[in-house]
Amino acid sequence: MSWYREILASLPSVFTAPVKRTASDQQRAERLANCLTLYDLNTCPYSAKVRRRLKLLNVAITVKSLKRCHIYQNELIAGGGRAQVPCLRIETSQGTRWLYESEDIVKYLNKKFMPKTSVCD
């Protein structure tokens, strides 16, 4: 019976156009996205919120669904310390950071991937 939740969660993204970027900006976004991994569950509304934001921002990252593979849950617990989804793993030169709350993840994604708009007077 969870199929209807997936359909309802995907409806807002049907009506919102993804972000448009120049080719160079899109390449930059793809380079940044290569350092990110999202751990989620398809039936979790908070995970759906993060997936919708990724779609809106036109960013493709690695997604590891805990429902599909129990090894992902073990990775999440070993790395982040909790089996809570959604969780964004951020790989940087300083090390690995685990970001848990959906609101925090959305803020991080907006900061990294939302194009800067120029103001014309």
Short mmCIF file of C-alpha atoms in Angstrom, two decimals, residues 35-37 39 75 78-80 87-99:
data_model
loop_
_atom_site.label_atom_id
_atom_site.label_comp_id
_atom_site.label_asym_id
_atom_site.label_seq_id
_atom_site.Cartn_x
_atom_site.Cartn_y
_atom_site.Cartn_z
CA CYS A 35 30.93 14.01 -3.51
CA LEU A 36 27.40 13.43 -2.19
CA THR A 37 25.46 10.29 -1.32
CA TYR A 39 20.69 7.39 2.15
CA GLU A 75 27.23 1.77 6.06
CA ALA A 78 29.05 2.69 10.80
CA GLY A 79 29.67 6.10 9.26
CA GLY A 80 27.04 8.39 10.71
CA CYS A 87 21.02 11.22 5.52
CA LEU A 88 23.40 13.03 3.21
CA ARG A 89 27.02 11.87 3.21
CA ILE A 90 29.32 14.70 2.17
CA GLU A 91 32.87 13.80 1.13
CA THR A 92 35.38 16.66 1.31
CA SER A 93 39.14 16.99 1.48
CA GLN A 94 38.73 17.52 5.25
CA GLY A 95 36.87 14.22 5.66
CA THR A 96 33.34 12.87 5.68
CA ARG A 97 30.36 14.72 7.11
CA TRP A 98 26.96 13.13 7.78
CA LEU A 99 23.95 15.43 7.59
#
